[in-house]
Amino acid sequence: MPAAAASSPATAPSSFPSARVHKPTLLSFRVSSKLRPSAAAASSDPAPAFRSVTAFAPATVANLGPGFDFLGCAVADASLSLGDTVTATLDPSLPAGTVAISAITSPSRPRLADRLSRDPLRNCAGIAAVAALRALGVRSHGVSLSLAKGLPLGSGLGSSAASAAAAAKAVDALFGSLLPRDGLVLAGLESEKAVSGFHADNIAPAILGGFVMVRSYDPFCLVSLPCPPALRLCFVLVTPDFEAPTSKMRAALPKNVAMGHHVRNSSQAAALVAGVLQGDAALIGSAMSSDFIVEPTRAPLIPGMAAVKAAALEAGALGCTISGAGPTAVAVIEGEEKGEEIARRMIDAFLSVGKLKATATVAQLDRDGARVISMNGLE
């Protein structure tokens, strides 16, 4: 059965706002609320630079405790298995200006691929690729995508954002890497908006790498938080055999928040940002563990989560919370030395208290975000 194709938004109404880049000490991106075509789209129909490009995008930890919907960071392992990979290929069999998904694989989770649509308008990678073509102004070439899923669905590790980020990066590189970084984030946000809502705390770090703060959504403004290179921050990620759909976990959130909880969460989020900028792992961990609004409402929905957090802290973790909407639990440590022991204790807690099997990965802060890992030249 032929892959479905979606029209590039080069010929459809654009939903991209215009972008202005500011570069103070903390790198930030502002986007006005007025909808205008991107500079690339307005000026040209770019020629391809490669025949195919493969890009990788890492997993992400959103919220980081008190930073609900405005803080996130990218994490990856040395083998780049903790993330998604997309290959974008020029496809002359497709109508110009369209995207198709030719293959979806999930090497470590064989049945996962069967759950994902190959309709590019119903797939995170496809939506982001279409948005990237629109931003670039590509009108003369069709692009097919091959998606390799390394992240489980509904895990709290930014699975949808990783697919979107890798696709946007691969398509942009295919046509000469013309989009600024904010343009890539916007392409990914088109996908996130369609799948899980307009929030950038996964897609921004998936593309930019490191720690990212969403300063505001209207106007849209991101701030990259530089972390001292000497900081050996590692993350123990423990994922139980349990799905926590983002929609369900968001529906559980309180509609009203007590002023005292608001003040406490605001101070802890500020402390977390300070810890990142100062390279203070202990402060990062302590602040990350101090969410008084979101975690208390979501933890009871994840069997064993409270016990898992307690086990991580007792084993020496600097902090522990729910990654994104869950169900993954994330513990912070400095260096990898305690990683395996903390992971074992967390897995045991999920099994003994939550009656859930779990797997663990010890990951590092990923400072690069989405990147090209291979390319094939034009013949």
Tab-separated table of C-alpha atoms in Angstrom:
chain	number	residue	atom	x	y	z
A	1	MET	CA	0.000	0.000	0.000
A	2	PRO	CA	1.543	3.351	-0.974
A	3	ALA	CA	2.452	5.765	1.774
A	4	ALA	CA	0.103	8.663	2.283
A	5	ALA	CA	1.371	12.041	1.160
A	6	ALA	CA	0.633	15.433	2.654
A	7	SER	CA	0.810	18.733	0.873
A	8	SER	CA	3.598	21.001	1.980
A	9	PRO	CA	2.320	24.154	3.623
A	10	ALA	CA	4.279	26.112	1.039
A	11	THR	CA	0.913	26.177	-0.715
A	12	ALA	CA	-1.266	26.136	2.405
A	13	PRO	CA	-2.022	28.937	4.892
A	14	SER	CA	0.890	29.328	7.273
A	15	SER	CA	0.491	29.004	11.026
A	16	PHE	CA	4.070	30.117	11.668
A	17	PRO	CA	4.484	33.399	13.509
A	18	SER	CA	7.315	35.669	12.484
A	19	ALA	CA	10.481	35.377	14.515
A	20	ARG	CA	13.027	37.777	15.955
A	21	VAL	CA	16.200	36.491	17.581
A	22	HIS	CA	17.729	38.246	20.582
A	23	LYS	CA	21.115	37.270	21.997
A	24	PRO	CA	21.611	38.531	25.542
A	25	THR	CA	23.793	36.600	27.977
A	26	LEU	CA	21.090	33.963	28.151
A	27	LEU	CA	20.202	33.063	24.567
A	28	SER	CA	16.515	33.774	23.979
A	29	PHE	CA	14.103	33.630	21.069
A	30	ARG	CA	11.029	35.849	20.731
A	31	VAL	CA	8.250	35.242	18.263
A	32	SER	CA	5.536	37.804	17.599
A	33	SER	CA	1.903	36.756	17.542
A	34	LYS	CA	1.391	38.048	13.983
A	35	LEU	CA	1.248	35.293	11.412
A	36	ARG	CA	3.580	35.914	8.492
A	37	PRO	CA	5.551	33.587	6.197
A	38	SER	CA	9.128	32.925	7.260
A	39	ALA	CA	11.925	34.820	5.505
A	40	ALA	CA	13.079	31.618	3.807
A	41	ALA	CA	9.612	30.844	2.491
A	42	ALA	CA	9.094	34.373	1.210
A	43	SER	CA	12.365	34.527	-0.700
A	44	SER	CA	13.014	31.204	-2.399
A	45	ASP	CA	12.249	27.648	-3.315
A	46	PRO	CA	15.588	26.239	-2.126
A	47	ALA	CA	17.469	23.579	-4.032
A	48	PRO	CA	18.315	20.409	-2.111
A	49	ALA	CA	21.805	20.112	-0.669
A	50	PHE	CA	21.730	16.325	-0.183
A	51	ARG	CA	19.881	13.287	-1.456
A	52	SER	CA	19.126	12.115	2.076
A	53	VAL	CA	19.851	13.202	5.637
A	54	THR	CA	19.502	11.294	8.904
A	55	ALA	CA	18.994	13.234	12.129
A	56	PHE	CA	18.739	12.198	15.764
A	57	ALA	CA	16.824	13.955	18.532
A	58	PRO	CA	17.192	13.089	22.214
A	59	ALA	CA	14.711	12.273	24.936
A	60	THR	CA	13.624	15.147	27.146
A	61	VAL	CA	12.595	15.623	30.762
A	62	ALA	CA	9.851	18.245	30.984
A	63	ASN	CA	8.681	20.172	34.057
A	64	LEU	CA	11.678	19.147	36.210
A	65	GLY	CA	9.397	19.240	39.249
A	66	PRO	CA	8.198	22.799	39.895
A	67	GLY	CA	8.677	24.029	36.304
A	68	PHE	CA	5.369	22.769	34.885
A	69	ASP	CA	5.097	23.644	31.177
A	70	PHE	CA	8.066	26.050	31.244
A	71	LEU	CA	11.233	24.075	32.123
A	72	GLY	CA	12.806	21.115	30.388
A	73	CYS	CA	16.124	19.533	29.474
A	74	ALA	CA	17.500	17.088	26.931
A	75	VAL	CA	19.007	13.748	27.968
A	76	ALA	CA	20.797	11.038	25.975
A	77	ASP	CA	23.071	8.045	26.368
A	78	ALA	CA	26.370	7.402	24.633
A	79	SER	CA	24.851	5.008	22.084
A	80	LEU	CA	22.143	7.502	21.049
A	81	SER	CA	19.497	4.850	21.708
A	82	LEU	CA	17.578	7.205	24.007
A	83	GLY	CA	15.859	9.197	21.292
A	84	ASP	CA	14.364	9.004	17.808
A	85	THR	CA	16.002	9.009	14.380
A	86	VAL	CA	14.499	10.267	11.127
A	87	THR	CA	15.887	9.931	7.600
A	88	ALA	CA	14.543	12.459	5.092
A	89	THR	CA	15.031	11.511	1.431
A	90	LEU	CA	14.267	13.336	-1.805
A	91	ASP	CA	11.559	11.298	-3.498
A	92	PRO	CA	10.878	12.082	-7.181
A	93	SER	CA	7.902	9.694	-7.146
A	94	LEU	CA	6.002	12.090	-4.870
A	95	PRO	CA	4.163	15.181	-6.040
A	96	ALA	CA	6.283	18.290	-5.538
A	97	GLY	CA	5.824	19.890	-2.157
A	98	THR	CA	4.516	16.779	-0.392
A	99	VAL	CA	5.685	14.546	2.429
A	100	ALA	CA	5.215	10.782	2.775
A	101	ILE	CA	6.233	8.327	5.481
A	102	SER	CA	7.833	5.310	3.848
A	103	ALA	CA	8.765	3.310	6.952
A	104	ILE	CA	8.418	3.222	10.724
A	105	THR	CA	10.563	0.903	12.822
A	106	SER	CA	11.117	0.419	16.535
A	107	PRO	CA	14.084	-1.935	16.915
A	108	SER	CA	13.866	-2.302	20.697
A	109	ARG	CA	10.037	-2.415	20.783
A	110	PRO	CA	8.848	-4.374	17.707
A	111	ARG	CA	5.110	-3.871	18.304
A	112	LEU	CA	5.360	-0.123	18.859
A	113	ALA	CA	5.752	0.697	15.153
A	114	ASP	CA	2.401	-0.906	14.359
A	115	ARG	CA	0.674	1.633	16.612
A	116	LEU	CA	1.919	4.659	14.670
A	117	SER	CA	0.171	6.071	11.619
A	118	ARG	CA	1.971	6.461	8.313
A	119	ASP	CA	-0.345	9.302	7.402
A	120	PRO	CA	2.008	12.318	7.627
A	121	LEU	CA	-0.792	14.484	8.994
A	122	ARG	CA	-1.376	12.025	11.846
A	123	ASN	CA	2.244	11.374	12.736
A	124	CYS	CA	4.513	13.653	14.781
A	125	ALA	CA	7.428	13.354	12.372
A	126	GLY	CA	5.201	13.964	9.370
A	127	ILE	CA	3.553	17.068	10.803
A	128	ALA	CA	6.923	18.593	11.707
A	129	ALA	CA	8.368	17.760	8.285
A	130	VAL	CA	5.435	19.433	6.550
A	131	ALA	CA	5.892	22.489	8.773
A	132	ALA	CA	9.623	22.616	8.013
A	133	LEU	CA	8.970	22.469	4.259
A	134	ARG	CA	6.546	25.346	4.681
A	135	ALA	CA	9.055	27.430	6.601
A	136	LEU	CA	11.721	26.736	3.975
A	137	GLY	CA	9.403	27.512	1.082
A	138	VAL	CA	10.071	24.195	-0.665
A	139	ARG	CA	7.730	23.817	-3.627
A	140	SER	CA	9.648	21.732	-6.182
A	141	HIS	CA	10.510	18.521	-4.337
A	142	GLY	CA	8.742	15.747	-2.444
A	143	VAL	CA	10.276	14.219	0.685
A	144	SER	CA	9.826	10.758	2.154
A	145	LEU	CA	10.572	9.992	5.795
A	146	SER	CA	11.791	6.884	7.572
A	147	LEU	CA	11.238	7.010	11.349
A	148	ALA	CA	13.120	4.823	13.838
A	149	LYS	CA	11.519	5.042	17.285
A	150	GLY	CA	13.881	4.650	20.195
A	151	LEU	CA	11.482	6.014	22.804
A	152	PRO	CA	8.344	4.339	24.140
A	153	LEU	CA	4.977	6.045	23.767
A	154	GLY	CA	3.329	7.717	26.745
A	155	SER	CA	6.468	7.417	28.844
A	156	GLY	CA	7.080	11.009	29.908
A	157	LEU	CA	10.334	11.154	27.930
A	158	GLY	CA	9.169	13.421	25.116
A	159	SER	CA	8.537	10.687	22.560
A	160	SER	CA	6.433	12.867	20.252
A	161	ALA	CA	8.870	15.768	20.547
A	162	ALA	CA	11.844	13.562	19.638
A	163	SER	CA	10.133	12.424	16.422
A	164	ALA	CA	9.177	15.994	15.545
A	165	ALA	CA	12.608	17.429	16.329
A	166	ALA	CA	14.471	14.786	14.312
A	167	ALA	CA	12.145	15.267	11.338
A	168	ALA	CA	12.425	19.054	11.352
A	169	LYS	CA	16.216	18.856	11.627
A	170	ALA	CA	16.531	16.271	8.834
A	171	VAL	CA	14.283	18.165	6.409
A	172	ASP	CA	16.054	21.465	7.085
A	173	ALA	CA	19.480	19.890	6.553
A	174	LEU	CA	18.250	18.247	3.341
A	175	PHE	CA	17.829	21.750	1.897
A	176	GLY	CA	21.019	23.282	3.259
A	177	SER	CA	20.187	24.053	6.918
A	178	LEU	CA	18.527	27.373	6.183
A	179	LEU	CA	16.234	27.636	9.189
A	180	PRO	CA	17.354	29.382	12.365
A	181	ARG	CA	16.999	27.398	15.571
A	182	ASP	CA	13.779	29.172	16.485
A	183	GLY	CA	12.376	28.126	13.100
A	184	LEU	CA	13.110	24.493	13.913
A	185	VAL	CA	11.376	24.851	17.288
A	186	LEU	CA	8.331	26.342	15.569
A	187	ALA	CA	8.191	23.450	13.119
A	188	GLY	CA	8.275	21.015	16.012
A	189	LEU	CA	5.640	22.996	17.876
A	190	GLU	CA	3.247	22.504	14.969
A	191	SER	CA	3.475	18.784	15.722
A	192	GLU	CA	3.200	19.153	19.491
A	193	LYS	CA	0.186	21.429	19.093
A	194	ALA	CA	-1.588	18.797	17.025
A	195	VAL	CA	-0.716	15.879	19.284
A	196	SER	CA	-0.529	17.023	22.901
A	197	GLY	CA	-1.091	20.773	23.087
A	198	PHE	CA	0.841	23.982	22.589
A	199	HIS	CA	3.652	23.532	25.083
A	200	ALA	CA	7.354	23.748	24.288
A	201	ASP	CA	9.018	22.242	27.356
A	202	ASN	CA	9.821	19.052	25.401
A	203	ILE	CA	10.315	20.237	21.825
A	204	ALA	CA	12.550	23.193	22.732
A	205	PRO	CA	15.223	21.155	24.575
A	206	ALA	CA	14.878	18.337	22.025
A	207	ILE	CA	16.031	20.796	19.358
A	208	LEU	CA	18.236	23.209	21.323
A	209	GLY	CA	19.736	20.756	23.826
A	210	GLY	CA	20.600	21.445	27.465
A	211	PHE	CA	18.193	23.215	29.791
A	212	VAL	CA	15.540	25.481	28.271
A	213	MET	CA	13.030	27.789	29.931
A	214	VAL	CA	9.831	28.866	28.199
A	215	ARG	CA	9.569	32.461	29.351
A	216	SER	CA	6.192	33.089	27.722
A	217	TYR	CA	3.859	31.725	25.069
A	218	ASP	CA	2.351	35.036	23.958
A	219	PRO	CA	4.690	36.353	22.741
A	220	PHE	CA	6.556	33.073	22.430
A	221	CYS	CA	9.953	33.391	24.106
A	222	LEU	CA	12.512	30.694	24.909
A	223	VAL	CA	15.597	31.104	27.070
A	224	SER	CA	18.465	28.604	26.886
A	225	LEU	CA	20.087	28.195	30.305
A	226	PRO	CA	23.864	27.720	29.976
A	227	CYS	CA	25.143	25.029	32.316
A	228	PRO	CA	28.846	25.001	33.341
A	229	PRO	CA	30.727	22.346	31.305
A	230	ALA	CA	32.297	20.923	34.453
A	231	LEU	CA	28.925	19.863	35.864
A	232	ARG	CA	28.638	16.054	35.547
A	233	LEU	CA	24.872	15.918	35.780
A	234	CYS	CA	23.313	12.516	35.175
A	235	PHE	CA	19.728	11.302	35.175
A	236	VAL	CA	18.464	7.923	36.336
A	237	LEU	CA	15.375	7.291	34.212
A	238	VAL	CA	13.143	4.450	35.383
A	239	THR	CA	10.162	3.632	33.176
A	240	PRO	CA	7.516	1.198	34.436
A	241	ASP	CA	5.427	-1.024	32.187
A	242	PHE	CA	2.546	1.429	32.320
A	243	GLU	CA	1.349	4.166	29.998
A	244	ALA	CA	0.319	7.586	31.274
A	245	PRO	CA	-1.363	9.449	28.393
A	246	THR	CA	-0.607	13.162	28.555
A	247	SER	CA	-4.295	14.019	28.149
A	248	LYS	CA	-5.262	11.932	31.176
A	249	MET	CA	-2.444	13.314	33.317
A	250	ARG	CA	-3.271	16.909	32.387
A	251	ALA	CA	-6.942	16.346	33.183
A	252	ALA	CA	-5.936	15.427	36.735
A	253	LEU	CA	-4.361	18.812	37.434
A	254	PRO	CA	-6.059	21.177	39.885
A	255	LYS	CA	-8.096	24.012	38.409
A	256	ASN	CA	-7.201	26.332	41.302
A	257	VAL	CA	-3.949	26.655	43.230
A	258	ALA	CA	-3.512	27.966	46.759
A	259	MET	CA	-1.424	31.122	46.998
A	260	GLY	CA	1.011	29.452	49.385
A	261	HIS	CA	1.635	26.592	46.954
A	262	HIS	CA	2.100	29.059	44.104
A	263	VAL	CA	4.715	30.988	46.083
A	264	ARG	CA	6.551	27.819	47.134
A	265	ASN	CA	6.601	26.417	43.606
A	266	SER	CA	7.759	29.738	42.145
A	267	SER	CA	10.652	29.922	44.608
A	268	GLN	CA	11.662	26.320	43.876
A	269	ALA	CA	11.558	26.883	40.117
A	270	ALA	CA	13.753	29.960	40.560
A	271	ALA	CA	16.140	27.902	42.697
A	272	LEU	CA	16.315	25.246	39.990
A	273	VAL	CA	17.241	27.836	37.358
A	274	ALA	CA	19.876	29.246	39.710
A	275	GLY	CA	21.247	25.749	40.266
A	276	VAL	CA	21.582	25.188	36.514
A	277	LEU	CA	23.369	28.496	35.938
A	278	GLN	CA	25.691	27.977	38.908
A	279	GLY	CA	26.358	24.316	38.150
A	280	ASP	CA	25.052	23.300	41.585
A	281	ALA	CA	23.798	19.720	41.239
A	282	ALA	CA	22.578	19.554	44.840
A	283	LEU	CA	20.451	22.675	44.379
A	284	ILE	CA	19.060	21.336	41.106
A	285	GLY	CA	18.088	18.071	42.764
A	286	SER	CA	16.584	19.654	45.861
A	287	ALA	CA	14.483	22.091	43.831
A	288	MET	CA	13.411	19.384	41.413
A	289	SER	CA	12.042	17.353	44.332
A	290	SER	CA	9.981	20.272	45.629
A	291	ASP	CA	6.858	20.456	43.498
A	292	PHE	CA	3.780	21.192	45.624
A	293	ILE	CA	1.221	21.455	42.810
A	294	VAL	CA	1.565	18.989	39.932
A	295	GLU	CA	3.415	16.007	41.395
A	296	PRO	CA	0.996	15.540	44.333
A	297	THR	CA	-1.919	15.169	41.896
A	298	ARG	CA	-0.147	12.954	39.354
A	299	ALA	CA	1.891	10.644	41.597
A	300	PRO	CA	-1.175	8.750	42.916
A	301	LEU	CA	-2.075	7.888	39.296
A	302	ILE	CA	1.259	6.081	38.827
A	303	PRO	CA	1.354	2.932	40.989
A	304	GLY	CA	4.320	3.013	43.365
A	305	MET	CA	5.610	6.478	42.417
A	306	ALA	CA	5.824	7.817	45.980
A	307	ALA	CA	7.800	4.750	47.052
A	308	VAL	CA	10.066	5.030	44.023
A	309	LYS	CA	10.900	8.633	44.885
A	310	ALA	CA	11.630	7.720	48.485
A	311	ALA	CA	13.860	4.820	47.379
A	312	ALA	CA	15.849	7.073	45.034
A	313	LEU	CA	16.490	9.678	47.728
A	314	GLU	CA	17.402	7.040	50.322
A	315	ALA	CA	19.899	5.538	47.847
A	316	GLY	CA	21.680	8.885	47.453
A	317	ALA	CA	19.929	10.676	44.600
A	318	LEU	CA	20.069	14.461	44.853
A	319	GLY	CA	16.451	14.733	43.742
A	320	CYS	CA	13.623	12.795	42.152
A	321	THR	CA	10.321	13.609	40.464
A	322	ILE	CA	8.019	12.558	37.625
A	323	SER	CA	9.446	13.101	34.145
A	324	GLY	CA	6.908	15.082	32.148
A	325	ALA	CA	3.452	13.579	32.525
A	326	GLY	CA	4.968	10.263	33.604
A	327	PRO	CA	5.091	7.430	34.285
A	328	THR	CA	8.918	7.626	34.106
A	329	ALA	CA	10.555	8.613	37.365
A	330	VAL	CA	13.704	10.714	37.032
A	331	ALA	CA	16.402	10.977	39.681
A	332	VAL	CA	19.334	13.383	39.484
A	333	ILE	CA	22.887	12.483	40.455
A	334	GLU	CA	26.317	14.040	39.953
A	335	GLY	CA	28.457	11.570	38.060
A	336	GLU	CA	27.461	8.018	37.165
A	337	GLU	CA	28.965	6.189	40.125
A	338	LYS	CA	25.701	5.701	42.037
A	339	GLY	CA	23.536	5.349	38.964
A	340	GLU	CA	23.174	1.568	38.825
A	341	GLU	CA	22.419	1.190	42.538
A	342	ILE	CA	19.842	3.984	42.521
A	343	ALA	CA	18.239	2.498	39.402
A	344	ARG	CA	18.036	-0.931	41.046
A	345	ARG	CA	16.372	0.493	44.147
A	346	MET	CA	13.849	2.406	42.063
A	347	ILE	CA	13.015	-0.658	39.953
A	348	ASP	CA	12.534	-2.702	43.129
A	349	ALA	CA	10.157	-0.069	44.518
A	350	PHE	CA	8.048	-0.039	41.354
A	351	LEU	CA	7.763	-3.827	41.554
A	352	SER	CA	7.219	-4.248	45.301
A	353	VAL	CA	4.825	-1.345	45.830
A	354	GLY	CA	3.363	-0.592	42.409
A	355	LYS	CA	3.401	-4.189	41.129
A	356	LEU	CA	4.957	-2.897	37.921
A	357	LYS	CA	8.001	-4.131	36.057
A	358	ALA	CA	10.349	-1.335	35.037
A	359	THR	CA	13.482	-0.656	33.014
A	360	ALA	CA	16.185	1.886	33.754
A	361	THR	CA	18.708	3.993	31.883
A	362	VAL	CA	21.422	6.224	33.285
A	363	ALA	CA	21.661	9.190	30.916
A	364	GLN	CA	23.684	12.372	30.683
A	365	LEU	CA	22.591	15.924	30.040
A	366	ASP	CA	22.484	16.257	26.255
A	367	ARG	CA	23.900	19.667	25.379
A	368	ASP	CA	23.528	19.334	21.589
A	369	GLY	CA	19.862	18.602	20.940
A	370	ALA	CA	18.766	17.504	17.465
A	371	ARG	CA	21.701	16.866	15.146
A	372	VAL	CA	22.573	15.377	11.779
A	373	ILE	CA	24.288	12.006	12.092
A	374	SER	CA	24.664	11.051	8.412
A	375	MET	CA	23.968	12.340	4.925
A	376	ASN	CA	24.200	11.223	1.304
A	377	GLY	CA	25.221	13.654	-1.389
A	378	LEU	CA	23.433	14.404	-4.631
A	379	GLU	CA	24.434	12.158	-7.514
